[in-house]
Amino acid sequence: MKKINIKEFYQTKKEEFSLTLVTNPKTLDNVIVNKYLNRPGLALGGYFERFANERIQILGETEISYLQSLKDEDLYDRIKEIFVYEIPCFIVTKGLSVPEQMEYLANEMNIAILSSRLQTDKLYHSLRKFLEDVFAPSQTIHGTLVDVFGVGILITGKSGIGKSECALDLVERGHRLITDDVVKIKLREDVLMGSSSNDYGHFMEIRGVGLIDIEKMFGIQAARIQKRLDAQIELMPWQDNMDYERIGLSDNFVDILGVKIPIIYLPVSPGKNVSVIMEVVAMNHILKTYGYDAAKVYTQKLQQDLQRKSKIYNTLLDDKE
Amino acid sequence: MIRKTIVIENKLGMHARPATLIVKAATKYRSEFRIKKDDMEINGKSIMGVMTLAAEYKSQLELIADGIDEEYLIEEISELFASKFGEE
């Protein structure tokens, strides 16, 4: 299970969410364990059934004004009741200040209160987006990710089959490299996003040459930071008895983090220009997305032709004198 | 399939030279070889992959070999780690 330390969250994100710390720094030891946010309106009102205490608690203008409307001793008791639960932290929006008793109890019971200058709605959305991204299911895959005519193609295959060389050829043809060798894939809603697993830049290893820097060599137009994954191409050595796709009517799919993407098993043999085939795969993918399937159109034409011919034949056959 | 957990004992961590040694040793064998660090799993026969781990001093790695010569592969790689790649 992934966790984010509140201290780390506060230190790295305080500018982005314009945060300041209300309580003392030793309250920052808690951890955030899920991507959800909660507005604890009902809990403040005293209703604790199904109180989502493990989420970050957001206090907006309504919550603060409700707290201020309570009598001092009621407020103290209620806050104490809430603070018994394990809560990662509270974030107060619009730069509002929390009641003194709440601040005192938070310090006593080690629960961080942060204050954000952003409006509740704005904070809610941007914080949610950030948490979605952090807690998104992810996976690393051995392969190379390229953007060919706007189609994100993941090239996989055994070591030494020529993934990098193929990507290099594509870059030379004006396509863009996202990352070579280790692709980090994240699930964002229903879309797979691929990027590099580090921020070193766009480096690549070419056997016999060593490391090269694609961005320096081919310019910024050859590099891209992330790309949606649209299709996978698995390069494999040519095998005589393997059943390769010939028409393209039946699509194969591969499951990555629960999302199905089309996969093409591409045999490679010396002298074969794989990058041209990659371009063709990309263009075919675009055509299919727009509703044109070459394999279907061709087979339909063939069928119509066959039907027409058999009609003529039958008519001639039936025409007995 | 063999899995073995090892700890990086050389002070500089897994920089380019040790990474090359590992990849060169691993590619001699026919078995598949993967290295896992935290939630990242990479192909141990690829130099970029091994360097991507950015495995620092005292970090823990899991070696995973699968194939006909998996024992020999793991043995040679483990020896490399044990020898600290000839470093401090």
CSV table of N, CA and C in Angstrom, one decimal, chain A residues 138 140-142 158-159 180-182 197-198 200 203-205 207 211, chain B residues 27 30 32 39-43 45-52 54:
chain,number,residue,atom,x,y,z
A,138,SER,N,0.3,1.6,-10.7
A,138,SER,CA,1.4,1.8,-11.7
A,138,SER,C,2.1,0.5,-11.9
A,140,THR,N,5.9,-1.1,-14.0
A,140,THR,CA,7.0,-0.8,-14.9
A,140,THR,C,7.1,-1.9,-15.9
A,141,ILE,N,7.4,-1.6,-17.2
A,141,ILE,CA,7.4,-2.6,-18.2
A,141,ILE,C,8.7,-2.4,-19.0
A,142,HIS,N,9.4,-3.6,-19.3
A,142,HIS,CA,10.6,-3.5,-20.1
A,142,HIS,C,10.2,-3.3,-21.5
A,158,LYS,N,12.3,-9.4,-26.4
A,158,LYS,CA,13.5,-9.9,-25.6
A,158,LYS,C,14.6,-8.9,-25.8
A,159,SER,N,15.6,-8.9,-24.8
A,159,SER,CA,16.8,-8.1,-24.9
A,159,SER,C,17.5,-8.4,-26.2
A,180,ASP,N,13.1,4.9,-23.2
A,180,ASP,CA,13.7,3.7,-23.7
A,180,ASP,C,14.0,2.7,-22.6
A,181,ASP,N,13.7,1.5,-22.8
A,181,ASP,CA,14.0,0.4,-21.9
A,181,ASP,C,13.1,0.2,-20.7
A,182,VAL,N,12.9,1.2,-19.9
A,182,VAL,CA,12.0,1.0,-18.7
A,182,VAL,C,10.9,2.0,-18.8
A,197,SER,N,10.8,6.4,-15.9
A,197,SER,CA,10.8,6.2,-14.5
A,197,SER,C,11.7,7.1,-13.8
A,198,ASN,N,12.5,7.9,-14.5
A,198,ASN,CA,13.3,8.9,-13.8
A,198,ASN,C,13.3,10.2,-14.6
A,200,TYR,N,16.1,11.8,-15.8
A,200,TYR,CA,17.4,12.1,-16.3
A,200,TYR,C,17.4,12.7,-17.8
A,203,PHE,N,17.6,9.3,-22.7
A,203,PHE,CA,18.8,8.6,-23.1
A,203,PHE,C,18.5,7.2,-23.6
A,204,MET,N,19.4,6.7,-24.4
A,204,MET,CA,19.1,5.4,-25.0
A,204,MET,C,20.4,4.6,-25.2
A,205,GLU,N,20.3,3.3,-25.0
A,205,GLU,CA,21.6,2.5,-25.2
A,205,GLU,C,21.5,1.9,-26.6
A,207,ARG,N,23.5,-0.8,-28.8
A,207,ARG,CA,24.6,-1.8,-28.7
A,207,ARG,C,25.8,-1.5,-29.6
A,211,LEU,N,25.7,4.8,-24.7
A,211,LEU,CA,24.6,5.7,-24.4
A,211,LEU,C,24.6,6.9,-25.3
B,27,THR,N,24.0,-11.7,-19.6
B,27,THR,CA,23.7,-12.0,-21.0
B,27,THR,C,24.4,-13.3,-21.5
B,30,ARG,N,21.1,-18.2,-20.8
B,30,ARG,CA,19.9,-18.2,-21.6
B,30,ARG,C,18.7,-17.9,-20.7
B,32,GLU,N,15.9,-16.1,-18.3
B,32,GLU,CA,15.5,-14.7,-18.2
B,32,GLU,C,16.0,-14.2,-16.9
B,39,ASP,N,9.0,-1.1,-5.9
B,39,ASP,CA,7.9,-1.6,-6.8
B,39,ASP,C,8.3,-1.6,-8.3
B,40,MET,N,9.7,-1.5,-8.5
B,40,MET,CA,10.1,-1.4,-9.9
B,40,MET,C,10.8,-2.7,-10.3
B,41,GLU,N,10.4,-3.3,-11.4
B,41,GLU,CA,11.0,-4.5,-11.8
B,41,GLU,C,11.6,-4.3,-13.2
B,42,ILE,N,12.8,-4.6,-13.4
B,42,ILE,CA,13.4,-4.3,-14.7
B,42,ILE,C,14.1,-5.6,-15.3
B,43,ASN,N,14.5,-5.5,-16.6
B,43,ASN,CA,15.2,-6.6,-17.2
B,43,ASN,C,16.7,-6.5,-16.9
B,45,LYS,N,19.1,-7.8,-18.1
B,45,LYS,CA,20.1,-8.0,-19.2
B,45,LYS,C,20.2,-6.7,-20.0
B,46,SER,N,19.5,-5.6,-19.5
B,46,SER,CA,19.5,-4.3,-20.2
B,46,SER,C,20.2,-3.3,-19.3
B,47,ILE,N,21.2,-2.7,-19.9
B,47,ILE,CA,22.1,-1.7,-19.1
B,47,ILE,C,21.2,-0.5,-18.6
B,48,MET,N,20.4,0.0,-19.5
B,48,MET,CA,19.6,1.1,-19.1
B,48,MET,C,18.6,0.7,-18.0
B,49,GLY,N,18.1,-0.5,-18.1
B,49,GLY,CA,17.2,-1.0,-17.1
B,49,GLY,C,17.9,-1.0,-15.7
B,50,VAL,N,19.1,-1.6,-15.7
B,50,VAL,CA,19.8,-1.8,-14.4
B,50,VAL,C,20.2,-0.4,-13.8
B,51,MET,N,20.5,0.5,-14.7
B,51,MET,CA,20.9,1.9,-14.2
B,51,MET,C,19.7,2.6,-13.7
B,52,THR,N,18.5,2.4,-14.3
B,52,THR,CA,17.3,3.0,-14.0
B,52,THR,C,16.9,2.8,-12.5
B,54,ALA,N,18.8,2.9,-10.1
B,54,ALA,CA,19.5,3.9,-9.2
B,54,ALA,C,19.6,3.3,-7.8
